[in-house]
mmCIF file of C-alpha atoms and ligand atoms in Angstrom:
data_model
loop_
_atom_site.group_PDB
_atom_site.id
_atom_site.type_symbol
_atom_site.label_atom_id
_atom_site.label_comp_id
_atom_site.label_asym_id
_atom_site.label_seq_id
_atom_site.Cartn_x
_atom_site.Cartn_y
_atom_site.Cartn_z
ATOM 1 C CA UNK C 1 -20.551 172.718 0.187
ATOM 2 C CA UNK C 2 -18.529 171.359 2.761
ATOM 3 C CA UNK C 3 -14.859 170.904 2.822
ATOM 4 C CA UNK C 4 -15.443 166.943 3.009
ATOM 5 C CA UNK C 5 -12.186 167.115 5.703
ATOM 6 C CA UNK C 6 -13.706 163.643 7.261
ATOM 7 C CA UNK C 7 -15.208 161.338 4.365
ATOM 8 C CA UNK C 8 -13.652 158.710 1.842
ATOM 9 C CA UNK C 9 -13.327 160.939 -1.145
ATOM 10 C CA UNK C 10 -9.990 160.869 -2.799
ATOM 11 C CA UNK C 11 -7.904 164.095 -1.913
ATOM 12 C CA UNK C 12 -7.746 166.913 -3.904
ATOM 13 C CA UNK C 13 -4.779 166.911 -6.148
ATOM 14 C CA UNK C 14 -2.141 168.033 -3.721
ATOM 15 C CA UNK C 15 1.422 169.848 -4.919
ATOM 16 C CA UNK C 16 4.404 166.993 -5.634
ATOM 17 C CA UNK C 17 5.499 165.641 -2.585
ATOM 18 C CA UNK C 18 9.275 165.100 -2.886
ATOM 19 C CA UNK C 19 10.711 161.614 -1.720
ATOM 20 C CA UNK C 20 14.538 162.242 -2.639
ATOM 21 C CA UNK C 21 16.116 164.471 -4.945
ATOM 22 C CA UNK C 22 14.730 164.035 -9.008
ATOM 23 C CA UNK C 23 11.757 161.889 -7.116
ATOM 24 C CA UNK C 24 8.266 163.046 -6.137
ATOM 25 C CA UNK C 25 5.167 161.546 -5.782
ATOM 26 C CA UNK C 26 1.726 162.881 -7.144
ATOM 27 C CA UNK C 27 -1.420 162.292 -5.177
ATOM 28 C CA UNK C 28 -4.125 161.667 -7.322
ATOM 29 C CA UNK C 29 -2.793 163.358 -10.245
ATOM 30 C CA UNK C 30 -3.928 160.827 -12.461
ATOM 31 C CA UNK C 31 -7.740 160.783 -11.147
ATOM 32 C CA UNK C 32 -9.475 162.951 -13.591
ATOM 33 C CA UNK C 33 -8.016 160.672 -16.718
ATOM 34 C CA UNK C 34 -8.693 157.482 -14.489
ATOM 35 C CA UNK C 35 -11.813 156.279 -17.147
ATOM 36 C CA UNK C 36 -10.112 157.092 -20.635
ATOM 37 C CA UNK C 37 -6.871 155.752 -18.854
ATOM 38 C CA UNK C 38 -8.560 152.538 -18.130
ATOM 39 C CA UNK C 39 -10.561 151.962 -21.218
ATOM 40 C CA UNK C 40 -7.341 152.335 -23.449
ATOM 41 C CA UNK C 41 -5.593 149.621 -21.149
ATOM 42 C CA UNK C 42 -8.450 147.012 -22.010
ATOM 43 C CA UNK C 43 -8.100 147.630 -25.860
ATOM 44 C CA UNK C 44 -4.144 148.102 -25.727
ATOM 45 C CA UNK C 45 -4.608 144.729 -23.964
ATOM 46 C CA UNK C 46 -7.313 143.126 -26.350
ATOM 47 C CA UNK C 47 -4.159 143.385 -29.037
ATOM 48 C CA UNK C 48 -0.948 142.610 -26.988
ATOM 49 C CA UNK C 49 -2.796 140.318 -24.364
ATOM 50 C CA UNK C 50 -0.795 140.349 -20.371
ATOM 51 C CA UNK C 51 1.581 137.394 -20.015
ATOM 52 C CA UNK C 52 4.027 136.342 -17.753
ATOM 53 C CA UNK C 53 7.624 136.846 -19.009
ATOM 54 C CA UNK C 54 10.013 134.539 -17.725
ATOM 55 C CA UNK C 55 13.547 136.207 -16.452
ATOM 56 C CA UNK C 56 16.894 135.613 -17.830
ATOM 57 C CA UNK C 57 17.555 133.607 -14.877
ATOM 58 C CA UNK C 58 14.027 130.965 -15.570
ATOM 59 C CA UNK C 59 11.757 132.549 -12.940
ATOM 60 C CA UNK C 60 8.101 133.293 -13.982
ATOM 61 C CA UNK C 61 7.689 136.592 -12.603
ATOM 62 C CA UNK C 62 4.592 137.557 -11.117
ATOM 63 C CA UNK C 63 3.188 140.480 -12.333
ATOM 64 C CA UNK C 64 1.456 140.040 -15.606
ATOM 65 C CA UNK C 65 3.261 142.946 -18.621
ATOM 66 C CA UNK C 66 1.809 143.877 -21.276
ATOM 67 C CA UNK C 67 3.166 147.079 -23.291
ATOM 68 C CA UNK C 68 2.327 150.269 -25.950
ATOM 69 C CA UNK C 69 4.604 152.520 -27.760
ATOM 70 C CA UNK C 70 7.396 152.055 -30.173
ATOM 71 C CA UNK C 71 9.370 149.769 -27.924
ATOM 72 C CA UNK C 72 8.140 147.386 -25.230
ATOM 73 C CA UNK C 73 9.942 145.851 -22.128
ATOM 74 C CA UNK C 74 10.453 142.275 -22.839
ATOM 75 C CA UNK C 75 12.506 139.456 -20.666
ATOM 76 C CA UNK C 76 12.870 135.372 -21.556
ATOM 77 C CA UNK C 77 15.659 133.569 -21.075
ATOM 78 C CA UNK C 78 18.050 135.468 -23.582
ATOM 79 C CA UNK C 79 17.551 138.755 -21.107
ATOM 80 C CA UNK C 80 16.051 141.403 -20.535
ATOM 81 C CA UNK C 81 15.551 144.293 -23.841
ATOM 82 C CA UNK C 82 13.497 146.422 -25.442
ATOM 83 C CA UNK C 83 11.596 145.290 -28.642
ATOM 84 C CA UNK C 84 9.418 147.138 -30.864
ATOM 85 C CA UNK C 85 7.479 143.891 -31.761
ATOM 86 C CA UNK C 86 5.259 141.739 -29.541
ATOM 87 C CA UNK C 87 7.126 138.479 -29.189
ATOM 88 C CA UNK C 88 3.991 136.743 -28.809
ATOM 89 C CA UNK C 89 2.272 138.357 -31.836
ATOM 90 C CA UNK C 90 5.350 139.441 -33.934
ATOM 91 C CA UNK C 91 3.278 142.247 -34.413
ATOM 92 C CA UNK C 92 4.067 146.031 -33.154
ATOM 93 C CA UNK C 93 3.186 147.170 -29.927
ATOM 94 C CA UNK C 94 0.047 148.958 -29.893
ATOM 95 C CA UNK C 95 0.543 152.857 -30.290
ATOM 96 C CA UNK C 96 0.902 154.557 -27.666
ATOM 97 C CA UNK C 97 -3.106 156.325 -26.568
ATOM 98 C CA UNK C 98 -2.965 159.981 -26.750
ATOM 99 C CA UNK C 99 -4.154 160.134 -22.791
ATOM 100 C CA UNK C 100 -1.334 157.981 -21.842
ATOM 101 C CA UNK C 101 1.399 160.309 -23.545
ATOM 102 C CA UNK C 102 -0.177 163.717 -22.615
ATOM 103 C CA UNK C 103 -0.817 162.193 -18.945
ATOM 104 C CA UNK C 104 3.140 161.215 -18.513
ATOM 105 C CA UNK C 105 4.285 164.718 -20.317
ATOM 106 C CA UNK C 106 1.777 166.418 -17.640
ATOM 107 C CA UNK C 107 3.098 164.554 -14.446
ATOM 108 C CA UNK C 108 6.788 164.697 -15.637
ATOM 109 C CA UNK C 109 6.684 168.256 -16.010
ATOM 110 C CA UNK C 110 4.876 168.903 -13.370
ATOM 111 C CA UNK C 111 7.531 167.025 -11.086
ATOM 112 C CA UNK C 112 10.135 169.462 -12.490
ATOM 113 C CA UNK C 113 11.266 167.267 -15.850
ATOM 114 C CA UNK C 114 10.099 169.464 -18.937
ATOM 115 C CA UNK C 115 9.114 167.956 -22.552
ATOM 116 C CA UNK C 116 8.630 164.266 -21.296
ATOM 117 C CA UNK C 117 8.176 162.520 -24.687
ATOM 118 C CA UNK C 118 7.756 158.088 -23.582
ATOM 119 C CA UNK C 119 8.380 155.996 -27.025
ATOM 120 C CA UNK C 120 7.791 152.623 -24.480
ATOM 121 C CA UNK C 121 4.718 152.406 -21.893
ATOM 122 C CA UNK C 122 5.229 149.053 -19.995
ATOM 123 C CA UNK C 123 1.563 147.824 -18.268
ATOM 124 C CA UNK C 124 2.072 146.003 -15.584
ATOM 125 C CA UNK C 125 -0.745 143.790 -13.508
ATOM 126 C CA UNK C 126 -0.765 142.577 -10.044
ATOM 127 C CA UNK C 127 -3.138 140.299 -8.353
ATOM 128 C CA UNK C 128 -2.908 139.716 -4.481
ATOM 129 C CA UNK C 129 0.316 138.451 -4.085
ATOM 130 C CA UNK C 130 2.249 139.543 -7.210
ATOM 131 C CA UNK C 131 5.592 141.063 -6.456
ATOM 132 C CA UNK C 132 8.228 142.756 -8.134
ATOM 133 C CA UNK C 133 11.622 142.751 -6.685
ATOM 134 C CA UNK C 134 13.826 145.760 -5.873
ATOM 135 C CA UNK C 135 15.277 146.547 -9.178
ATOM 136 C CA UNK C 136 16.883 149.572 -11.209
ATOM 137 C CA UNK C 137 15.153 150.753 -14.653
ATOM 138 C CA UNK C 138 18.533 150.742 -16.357
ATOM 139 C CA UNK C 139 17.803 148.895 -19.867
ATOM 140 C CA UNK C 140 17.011 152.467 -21.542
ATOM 141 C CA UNK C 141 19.367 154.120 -24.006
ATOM 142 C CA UNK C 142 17.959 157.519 -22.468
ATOM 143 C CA UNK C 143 19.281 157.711 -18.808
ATOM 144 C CA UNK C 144 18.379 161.442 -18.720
ATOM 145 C CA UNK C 145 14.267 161.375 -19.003
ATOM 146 C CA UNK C 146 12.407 160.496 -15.975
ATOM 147 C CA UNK C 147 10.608 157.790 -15.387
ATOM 148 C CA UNK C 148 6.261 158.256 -14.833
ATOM 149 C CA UNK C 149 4.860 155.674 -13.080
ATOM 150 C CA UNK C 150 1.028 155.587 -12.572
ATOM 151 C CA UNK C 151 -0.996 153.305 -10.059
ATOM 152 C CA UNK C 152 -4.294 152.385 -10.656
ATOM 153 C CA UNK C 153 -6.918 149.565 -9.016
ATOM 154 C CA UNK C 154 -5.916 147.910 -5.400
ATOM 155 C CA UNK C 155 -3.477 150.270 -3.148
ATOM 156 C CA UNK C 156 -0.225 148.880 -3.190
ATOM 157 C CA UNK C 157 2.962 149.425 -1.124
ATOM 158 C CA UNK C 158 6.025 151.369 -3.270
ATOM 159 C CA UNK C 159 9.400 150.345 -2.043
ATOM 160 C CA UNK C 160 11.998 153.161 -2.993
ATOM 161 C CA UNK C 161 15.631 153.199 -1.919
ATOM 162 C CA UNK C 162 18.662 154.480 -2.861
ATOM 163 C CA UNK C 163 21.361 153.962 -5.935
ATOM 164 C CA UNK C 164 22.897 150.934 -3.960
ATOM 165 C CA UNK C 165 20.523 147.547 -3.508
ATOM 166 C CA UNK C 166 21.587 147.593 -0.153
ATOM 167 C CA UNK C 167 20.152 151.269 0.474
ATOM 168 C CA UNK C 168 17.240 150.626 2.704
ATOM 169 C CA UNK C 169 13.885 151.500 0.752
ATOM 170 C CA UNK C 170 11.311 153.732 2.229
ATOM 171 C CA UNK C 171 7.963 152.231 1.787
ATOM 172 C CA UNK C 172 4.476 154.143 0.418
ATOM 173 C CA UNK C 173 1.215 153.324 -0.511
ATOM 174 C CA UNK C 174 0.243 153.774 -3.842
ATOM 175 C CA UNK C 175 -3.436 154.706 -4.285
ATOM 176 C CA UNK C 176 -5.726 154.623 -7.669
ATOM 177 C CA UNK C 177 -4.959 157.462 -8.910
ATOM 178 C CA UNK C 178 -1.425 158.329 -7.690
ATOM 179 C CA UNK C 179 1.716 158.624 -9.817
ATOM 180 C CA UNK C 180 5.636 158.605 -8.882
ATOM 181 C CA UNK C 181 8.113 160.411 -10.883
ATOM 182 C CA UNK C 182 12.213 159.743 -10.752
ATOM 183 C CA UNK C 183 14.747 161.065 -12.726
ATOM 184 C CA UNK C 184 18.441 163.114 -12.622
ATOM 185 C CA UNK C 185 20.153 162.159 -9.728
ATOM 186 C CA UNK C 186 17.226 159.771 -8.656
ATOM 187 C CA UNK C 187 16.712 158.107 -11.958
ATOM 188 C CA UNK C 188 18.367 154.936 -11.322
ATOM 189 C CA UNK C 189 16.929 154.706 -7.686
ATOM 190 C CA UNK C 190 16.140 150.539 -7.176
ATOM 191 C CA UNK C 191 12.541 150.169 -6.515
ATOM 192 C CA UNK C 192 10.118 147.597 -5.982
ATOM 193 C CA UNK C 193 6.637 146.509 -5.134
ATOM 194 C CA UNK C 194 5.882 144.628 -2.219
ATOM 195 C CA UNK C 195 3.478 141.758 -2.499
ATOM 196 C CA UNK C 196 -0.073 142.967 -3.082
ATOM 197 C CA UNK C 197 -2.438 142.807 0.119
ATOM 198 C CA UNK C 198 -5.691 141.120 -0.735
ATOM 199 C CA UNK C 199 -8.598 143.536 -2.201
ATOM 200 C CA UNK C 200 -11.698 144.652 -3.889
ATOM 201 C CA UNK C 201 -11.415 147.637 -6.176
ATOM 202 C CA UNK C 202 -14.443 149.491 -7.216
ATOM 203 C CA UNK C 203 -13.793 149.635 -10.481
ATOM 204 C CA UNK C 204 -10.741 147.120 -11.193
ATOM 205 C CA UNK C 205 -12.294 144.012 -8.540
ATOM 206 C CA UNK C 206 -8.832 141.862 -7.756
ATOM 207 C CA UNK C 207 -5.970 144.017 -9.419
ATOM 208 C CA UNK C 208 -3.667 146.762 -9.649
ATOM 209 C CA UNK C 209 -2.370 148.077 -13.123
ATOM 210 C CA UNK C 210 0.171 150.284 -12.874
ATOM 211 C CA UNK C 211 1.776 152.153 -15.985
ATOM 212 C CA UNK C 212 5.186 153.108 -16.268
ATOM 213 C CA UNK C 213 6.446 155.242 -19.124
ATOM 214 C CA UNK C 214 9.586 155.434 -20.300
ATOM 215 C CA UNK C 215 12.089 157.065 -22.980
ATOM 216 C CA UNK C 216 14.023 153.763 -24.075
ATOM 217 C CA UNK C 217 15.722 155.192 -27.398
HETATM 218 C C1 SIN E 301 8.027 149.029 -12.280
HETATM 219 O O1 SIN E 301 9.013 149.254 -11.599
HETATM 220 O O2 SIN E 301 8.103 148.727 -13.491
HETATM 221 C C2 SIN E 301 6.627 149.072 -11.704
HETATM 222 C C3 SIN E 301 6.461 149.825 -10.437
HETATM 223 C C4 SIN E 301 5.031 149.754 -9.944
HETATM 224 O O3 SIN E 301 4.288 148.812 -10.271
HETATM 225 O O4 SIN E 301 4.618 150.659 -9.193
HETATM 226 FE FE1 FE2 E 302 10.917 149.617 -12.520
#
């Protein structure tokens, strides 16, 4: 066997690499669940289909959300909150799949956060083009568990700055596969994605999904 230094295959699963303090990013860590990972998306999605949640302020944003768990992430124009119904449904949230859980408990703890337990897993899908805008994640009632973020389908450029808007973000690309943990002092970091570049995924064709699990209550 060679050590495959020079080809396409995904790296190795590499140690955290730390992008400010409570933050880290984990190559590939999410590679050898990526099937089961996927295949729980489509049914979770069969049940709470991906829509397009207006904001507070009347935009339609973008990215398409979907979510499982107790509690979802929902916006319209009332604001922004976490419901444990489907407001399209009025049905509750598909549970949580185990992968999803024991995938954010791995990553969390292995960026330094021990007994990572999400009740809300918000599913978020970009096609070429779809945004989202430097934000914080700041409508949880649990501002001391990190946040696990996993990217899967098309690359996609992570914008993550500081605890002030006006902090200039770094920028990094997101590969199938990777995840990003923040928490403590970086938990209410703004982030953002910049608009998706154009693609073909293997396995996902036109889109990145990206799951982001969170303690809300
Ligand atoms: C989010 O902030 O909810 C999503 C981040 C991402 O898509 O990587
Ligand atoms: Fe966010």
């Amino acid at each position: 066997m060679t050590l495959g230094l020079f080809d396409d295959a995904p790296a190795p699963y590499a140690a955290p690499e730390a992008i400010a303090p409570g933050a880290a990013l984990l190559r590939g860590f999410a590679l050898e669940v990526d099937e089961a990972l996927l295949q729980a998306v489509e049914a979770v999605t069969a049940a709470a289909p991906l829509r397009h949640l207006v904001t507070p302020g009347g935009y339609t944003m973008s990215v398409a959300m979907s979510n499982c768990g107790e509690l979802g992430w929902v916006s319209d124009r009332s604001g922004y909150r976490y419901d444990p119904r489907d407001p399209l449904s009025g049905k509750p949230w598909p549970p949580m799949p185990t992968c999803f859980s024991e995938l954010a408990l791995k990553a969390a703890a292995q960026a330094g956060f021990g007994n990572f337990r999400p009740d809300a897993c918000l599913i978020n899908r970009y096609e070429p083009g779809a945004r989202l805008s430097l934000h914080q994640d700041k409508d949880e009632g649990q501002l001391d568990a990190p946040i696990v973020s996993v990217s899967l389908g098309l690359p996609a450029v992570f914008l993550f700055g500081g605890l002030k808007r006006s902090d200039k973000p770094a920028r990094y690309r997101l590969l199938h596969g990777d995840v990003a943990v923040w928490g403590g002092p970086s938990r209410l970091a703004y982030h953002g994605v910049a608009p998706l570049t154009e693609g073909e995924h293997a396995r996902l064709g036109r889109q990145r999904i990206n799951l982001t699990f969170r303690r809300a209550r």
